[in-house]
Amino acid sequence: MEAMNPTTPSGCLCEDVDPILDRYGRDQGLLVSILQDIQEKYRYLPKEALERVSAALDVPMAQVYAVATFFKAFSLKPRGRHVVQVCMGTACHVRGAPLIRDKLERDLGVKNGETAADLSVTLESVNCVGACALGPVVVLDDEVQGHVTLTKVDALVKKVRS
Ligand code: FES
């Protein structure tokens, strides 16, 4: 994966963001796609990148933020190289999701909703991911893991650490 370059000396991120803006013809109507590509590059939406988008598209920052916060797929905080999501929907909840989440917090050393200081992993709770029959469900880097047990958590943690 490409190394992260969180800020240039000026804090602009222009070198990284401008090619993305150009790819979409700096079209205001393609703001979501532009933000998706920025999120893919950094794994989150750095403030400096949003400022660049706002200036380049001539869209108010408030509007850029409104879009960035509307979609759950976007994050305004740095995310880890691995993202572990525990489904806390009803079906998963009654099948032990809270215990799974507690163990993941302990074993990964990161609280729910937070990212490890070394940016190795982000742990978060999500609502139903549409695989209720497989509950409890954990999504590791977009891959659905079904029928997760406390033993299976050990294997998941190993995968994250490897
Ligand atoms: S409640 Fe977890 S997948 Fe539906």
PDB file of C-alpha atoms and ligand atoms in Angstrom:
ATOM      1  CA  MET A   1       0.000   0.000   0.000  1.00  0.00           C
ATOM      2  CA  GLU A   2       1.101   3.519  -0.741  1.00  0.00           C
ATOM      3  CA  ALA A   3       2.709   5.335   2.177  1.00  0.00           C
ATOM      4  CA  MET A   4       0.527   7.929   3.816  1.00  0.00           C
ATOM      5  CA  ASN A   5       1.482  11.526   3.404  1.00  0.00           C
ATOM      6  CA  PRO A   6      -0.789  13.224   5.897  1.00  0.00           C
ATOM      7  CA  THR A   7       0.380  16.756   5.203  1.00  0.00           C
ATOM      8  CA  THR A   8       2.697  18.671   2.996  1.00  0.00           C
ATOM      9  CA  PRO A   9       4.662  21.493   4.690  1.00  0.00           C
ATOM     10  CA  SER A  10       1.896  23.881   3.676  1.00  0.00           C
ATOM     11  CA  GLY A  11      -0.764  21.449   4.930  1.00  0.00           C
ATOM     12  CA  CYS A  12      -2.471  21.649   1.552  1.00  0.00           C
ATOM     13  CA  LEU A  13      -2.321  18.047   0.293  1.00  0.00           C
ATOM     14  CA  CYS A  14      -2.661  19.593  -3.183  1.00  0.00           C
ATOM     15  CA  GLU A  15      -0.188  17.166  -4.758  1.00  0.00           C
ATOM     16  CA  ASP A  16      -2.311  14.226  -3.671  1.00  0.00           C
ATOM     17  CA  VAL A  17      -5.754  15.711  -4.020  1.00  0.00           C
ATOM     18  CA  ASP A  18      -5.423  17.642  -7.266  1.00  0.00           C
ATOM     19  CA  PRO A  19      -5.001  14.537  -9.456  1.00  0.00           C
ATOM     20  CA  ILE A  20      -8.195  13.159  -7.921  1.00  0.00           C
ATOM     21  CA  LEU A  21     -10.019  16.431  -8.580  1.00  0.00           C
ATOM     22  CA  ASP A  22      -8.744  16.407 -12.164  1.00  0.00           C
ATOM     23  CA  ARG A  23      -9.885  12.813 -12.676  1.00  0.00           C
ATOM     24  CA  TYR A  24     -13.440  14.024 -12.090  1.00  0.00           C
ATOM     25  CA  GLY A  25     -13.062  17.229 -14.088  1.00  0.00           C
ATOM     26  CA  ARG A  26     -13.417  19.246 -10.873  1.00  0.00           C
ATOM     27  CA  ASP A  27     -17.145  18.703 -11.206  1.00  0.00           C
ATOM     28  CA  GLN A  28     -19.121  19.741  -8.104  1.00  0.00           C
ATOM     29  CA  GLY A  29     -21.716  17.113  -8.967  1.00  0.00           C
ATOM     30  CA  LEU A  30     -19.101  14.400  -8.460  1.00  0.00           C
ATOM     31  CA  LEU A  31     -18.219  15.467  -4.918  1.00  0.00           C
ATOM     32  CA  VAL A  32     -19.115  12.077  -3.434  1.00  0.00           C
ATOM     33  CA  SER A  33     -16.888  10.222  -5.908  1.00  0.00           C
ATOM     34  CA  ILE A  34     -14.043  12.642  -5.195  1.00  0.00           C
ATOM     35  CA  LEU A  35     -14.405  12.096  -1.456  1.00  0.00           C
ATOM     36  CA  GLN A  36     -14.535   8.329  -2.002  1.00  0.00           C
ATOM     37  CA  ASP A  37     -11.189   8.426  -3.797  1.00  0.00           C
ATOM     38  CA  ILE A  38      -9.651  10.612  -1.105  1.00  0.00           C
ATOM     39  CA  GLN A  39     -10.948   8.249   1.564  1.00  0.00           C
ATOM     40  CA  GLU A  40      -9.461   5.327  -0.345  1.00  0.00           C
ATOM     41  CA  LYS A  41      -6.094   7.060  -0.504  1.00  0.00           C
ATOM     42  CA  TYR A  42      -5.834   8.059   3.159  1.00  0.00           C
ATOM     43  CA  ARG A  43      -8.371   5.644   4.683  1.00  0.00           C
ATOM     44  CA  TYR A  44     -10.073   8.779   6.046  1.00  0.00           C
ATOM     45  CA  LEU A  45     -10.815  12.352   4.962  1.00  0.00           C
ATOM     46  CA  PRO A  46      -8.075  14.680   6.236  1.00  0.00           C
ATOM     47  CA  LYS A  47      -9.274  18.194   7.007  1.00  0.00           C
ATOM     48  CA  GLU A  48      -6.636  19.656   4.666  1.00  0.00           C
ATOM     49  CA  ALA A  49      -7.943  17.519   1.811  1.00  0.00           C
ATOM     50  CA  LEU A  50     -11.500  18.708   2.415  1.00  0.00           C
ATOM     51  CA  GLU A  51     -10.286  22.296   2.418  1.00  0.00           C
ATOM     52  CA  ARG A  52      -8.574  21.698  -0.917  1.00  0.00           C
ATOM     53  CA  VAL A  53     -11.739  20.160  -2.359  1.00  0.00           C
ATOM     54  CA  SER A  54     -13.812  23.067  -1.092  1.00  0.00           C
ATOM     55  CA  ALA A  55     -11.494  25.636  -2.674  1.00  0.00           C
ATOM     56  CA  ALA A  56     -10.994  23.777  -5.943  1.00  0.00           C
ATOM     57  CA  LEU A  57     -14.694  23.060  -6.527  1.00  0.00           C
ATOM     58  CA  ASP A  58     -15.842  26.383  -5.105  1.00  0.00           C
ATOM     59  CA  VAL A  59     -18.141  24.538  -2.726  1.00  0.00           C
ATOM     60  CA  PRO A  60     -18.527  25.900   0.848  1.00  0.00           C
ATOM     61  CA  MET A  61     -16.703  23.851   3.526  1.00  0.00           C
ATOM     62  CA  ALA A  62     -20.023  23.413   5.329  1.00  0.00           C
ATOM     63  CA  GLN A  63     -21.397  21.619   2.283  1.00  0.00           C
ATOM     64  CA  VAL A  64     -18.302  19.423   1.928  1.00  0.00           C
ATOM     65  CA  TYR A  65     -18.571  18.521   5.621  1.00  0.00           C
ATOM     66  CA  ALA A  66     -22.280  17.835   5.276  1.00  0.00           C
ATOM     67  CA  VAL A  67     -21.567  15.241   2.582  1.00  0.00           C
ATOM     68  CA  ALA A  68     -18.557  13.848   4.459  1.00  0.00           C
ATOM     69  CA  THR A  69     -20.598  13.301   7.605  1.00  0.00           C
ATOM     70  CA  PHE A  70     -23.785  12.091   5.885  1.00  0.00           C
ATOM     71  CA  PHE A  71     -22.278   8.891   4.486  1.00  0.00           C
ATOM     72  CA  LYS A  72     -21.222   6.294   7.031  1.00  0.00           C
ATOM     73  CA  ALA A  73     -18.495   5.064   4.711  1.00  0.00           C
ATOM     74  CA  PHE A  74     -16.598   8.300   5.249  1.00  0.00           C
ATOM     75  CA  SER A  75     -14.456   8.937   8.291  1.00  0.00           C
ATOM     76  CA  LEU A  76     -13.092  12.251   9.478  1.00  0.00           C
ATOM     77  CA  LYS A  77     -10.684  10.502  11.821  1.00  0.00           C
ATOM     78  CA  PRO A  78      -7.643   8.433  10.803  1.00  0.00           C
ATOM     79  CA  ARG A  79      -8.447   4.748  10.432  1.00  0.00           C
ATOM     80  CA  GLY A  80      -6.254   1.734  10.898  1.00  0.00           C
ATOM     81  CA  ARG A  81      -4.704  -0.433   8.202  1.00  0.00           C
ATOM     82  CA  HIS A  82      -7.188  -3.064   9.319  1.00  0.00           C
ATOM     83  CA  VAL A  83     -10.794  -2.294  10.179  1.00  0.00           C
ATOM     84  CA  VAL A  84     -12.662  -4.684  12.449  1.00  0.00           C
ATOM     85  CA  GLN A  85     -16.409  -4.113  12.614  1.00  0.00           C
ATOM     86  CA  VAL A  86     -18.612  -5.948  15.080  1.00  0.00           C
ATOM     87  CA  CYS A  87     -22.260  -6.157  14.096  1.00  0.00           C
ATOM     88  CA  MET A  88     -24.432  -5.070  16.997  1.00  0.00           C
ATOM     89  CA  GLY A  89     -27.739  -5.560  15.185  1.00  0.00           C
ATOM     90  CA  THR A  90     -30.440  -7.418  17.085  1.00  0.00           C
ATOM     91  CA  ALA A  91     -29.765 -10.884  15.651  1.00  0.00           C
ATOM     92  CA  CYS A  92     -26.046 -10.630  16.359  1.00  0.00           C
ATOM     93  CA  HIS A  93     -26.599  -8.959  19.721  1.00  0.00           C
ATOM     94  CA  VAL A  94     -28.707 -11.814  21.071  1.00  0.00           C
ATOM     95  CA  ARG A  95     -26.126 -14.301  19.838  1.00  0.00           C
ATOM     96  CA  GLY A  96     -23.317 -12.790  21.861  1.00  0.00           C
ATOM     97  CA  ALA A  97     -21.969  -9.837  19.893  1.00  0.00           C
ATOM     98  CA  PRO A  98     -21.252  -7.808  23.074  1.00  0.00           C
ATOM     99  CA  LEU A  99     -18.952 -10.577  24.358  1.00  0.00           C
ATOM    100  CA  ILE A 100     -17.212 -10.730  20.992  1.00  0.00           C
ATOM    101  CA  ARG A 101     -16.704  -6.975  21.034  1.00  0.00           C
ATOM    102  CA  ASP A 102     -15.390  -7.012  24.616  1.00  0.00           C
ATOM    103  CA  LYS A 103     -12.840  -9.677  23.722  1.00  0.00           C
ATOM    104  CA  LEU A 104     -11.761  -7.805  20.606  1.00  0.00           C
ATOM    105  CA  GLU A 105     -11.263  -4.665  22.701  1.00  0.00           C
ATOM    106  CA  ARG A 106      -9.095  -6.571  25.161  1.00  0.00           C
ATOM    107  CA  ASP A 107      -7.105  -8.576  22.624  1.00  0.00           C
ATOM    108  CA  LEU A 108      -6.557  -5.764  20.139  1.00  0.00           C
ATOM    109  CA  GLY A 109      -5.905  -3.252  22.908  1.00  0.00           C
ATOM    110  CA  VAL A 110      -8.216  -0.702  21.360  1.00  0.00           C
ATOM    111  CA  LYS A 111     -11.591   0.577  22.509  1.00  0.00           C
ATOM    112  CA  ASN A 112     -14.699   0.334  20.389  1.00  0.00           C
ATOM    113  CA  GLY A 113     -14.892   3.299  18.034  1.00  0.00           C
ATOM    114  CA  GLU A 114     -11.170   3.981  18.255  1.00  0.00           C
ATOM    115  CA  THR A 115      -8.005   3.454  16.247  1.00  0.00           C
ATOM    116  CA  ALA A 116      -4.747   2.131  17.681  1.00  0.00           C
ATOM    117  CA  ALA A 117      -2.069   4.791  18.121  1.00  0.00           C
ATOM    118  CA  ASP A 118       0.149   2.995  15.585  1.00  0.00           C
ATOM    119  CA  LEU A 119      -2.774   3.044  13.093  1.00  0.00           C
ATOM    120  CA  SER A 120      -2.634  -0.745  12.852  1.00  0.00           C
ATOM    121  CA  VAL A 121      -6.327  -1.318  13.515  1.00  0.00           C
ATOM    122  CA  THR A 122      -9.679   0.379  13.995  1.00  0.00           C
ATOM    123  CA  LEU A 123     -12.426  -1.317  15.983  1.00  0.00           C
ATOM    124  CA  GLU A 124     -16.005  -0.227  15.529  1.00  0.00           C
ATOM    125  CA  SER A 125     -19.583  -1.348  16.006  1.00  0.00           C
ATOM    126  CA  VAL A 126     -21.974  -1.367  13.090  1.00  0.00           C
ATOM    127  CA  ASN A 127     -25.659  -2.055  12.674  1.00  0.00           C
ATOM    128  CA  CYS A 128     -27.029  -5.028  10.779  1.00  0.00           C
ATOM    129  CA  VAL A 129     -24.804  -5.865   7.817  1.00  0.00           C
ATOM    130  CA  GLY A 130     -27.465  -8.057   6.228  1.00  0.00           C
ATOM    131  CA  ALA A 131     -26.030 -11.439   7.178  1.00  0.00           C
ATOM    132  CA  CYS A 132     -28.201 -12.131  10.218  1.00  0.00           C
ATOM    133  CA  ALA A 133     -28.319 -15.894   9.623  1.00  0.00           C
ATOM    134  CA  LEU A 134     -24.547 -15.926  10.137  1.00  0.00           C
ATOM    135  CA  GLY A 135     -24.662 -14.044  13.445  1.00  0.00           C
ATOM    136  CA  PRO A 136     -22.740 -13.107  15.361  1.00  0.00           C
ATOM    137  CA  VAL A 137     -20.943 -11.403  12.532  1.00  0.00           C
ATOM    138  CA  VAL A 138     -17.612  -9.575  12.419  1.00  0.00           C
ATOM    139  CA  VAL A 139     -16.459  -7.801   9.274  1.00  0.00           C
ATOM    140  CA  LEU A 140     -12.685  -7.777   8.892  1.00  0.00           C
ATOM    141  CA  ASP A 141     -11.488  -5.490   6.101  1.00  0.00           C
ATOM    142  CA  ASP A 142     -14.812  -5.827   4.256  1.00  0.00           C
ATOM    143  CA  GLU A 143     -14.824  -9.623   4.572  1.00  0.00           C
ATOM    144  CA  VAL A 144     -17.801 -11.005   6.488  1.00  0.00           C
ATOM    145  CA  GLN A 145     -16.894 -13.550   9.162  1.00  0.00           C
ATOM    146  CA  GLY A 146     -19.903 -15.517  10.336  1.00  0.00           C
ATOM    147  CA  HIS A 147     -20.755 -17.566  13.430  1.00  0.00           C
ATOM    148  CA  VAL A 148     -17.948 -15.850  15.304  1.00  0.00           C
ATOM    149  CA  THR A 149     -17.036 -17.446  18.613  1.00  0.00           C
ATOM    150  CA  LEU A 150     -14.566 -16.322  21.248  1.00  0.00           C
ATOM    151  CA  THR A 151     -12.162 -18.905  19.820  1.00  0.00           C
ATOM    152  CA  LYS A 152     -12.610 -17.505  16.330  1.00  0.00           C
ATOM    153  CA  VAL A 153     -11.743 -14.078  17.702  1.00  0.00           C
ATOM    154  CA  ASP A 154      -8.255 -15.414  18.501  1.00  0.00           C
ATOM    155  CA  ALA A 155      -7.778 -16.285  14.823  1.00  0.00           C
ATOM    156  CA  LEU A 156      -9.107 -12.884  13.744  1.00  0.00           C
ATOM    157  CA  VAL A 157      -6.730 -11.071  16.071  1.00  0.00           C
ATOM    158  CA  LYS A 158      -3.849 -13.188  14.768  1.00  0.00           C
ATOM    159  CA  LYS A 159      -4.793 -12.221  11.208  1.00  0.00           C
ATOM    160  CA  VAL A 160      -4.820  -8.530  12.133  1.00  0.00           C
ATOM    161  CA  ARG A 161      -1.453  -8.827  13.866  1.00  0.00           C
ATOM    162  CA  SER A 162       0.218 -10.780  11.047  1.00  0.00           C
TER     163      SER A 162
HETATM  164  S1  FES B   1     -27.953  -8.273  12.958  1.00  0.00           S
HETATM  165 FE1  FES B   1     -25.894  -8.750  12.487  1.00  0.00          FE
HETATM  166  S2  FES B   1     -25.989  -9.183  10.386  1.00  0.00           S
HETATM  167 FE2  FES B   1     -28.010  -8.650  10.858  1.00  0.00          FE
END
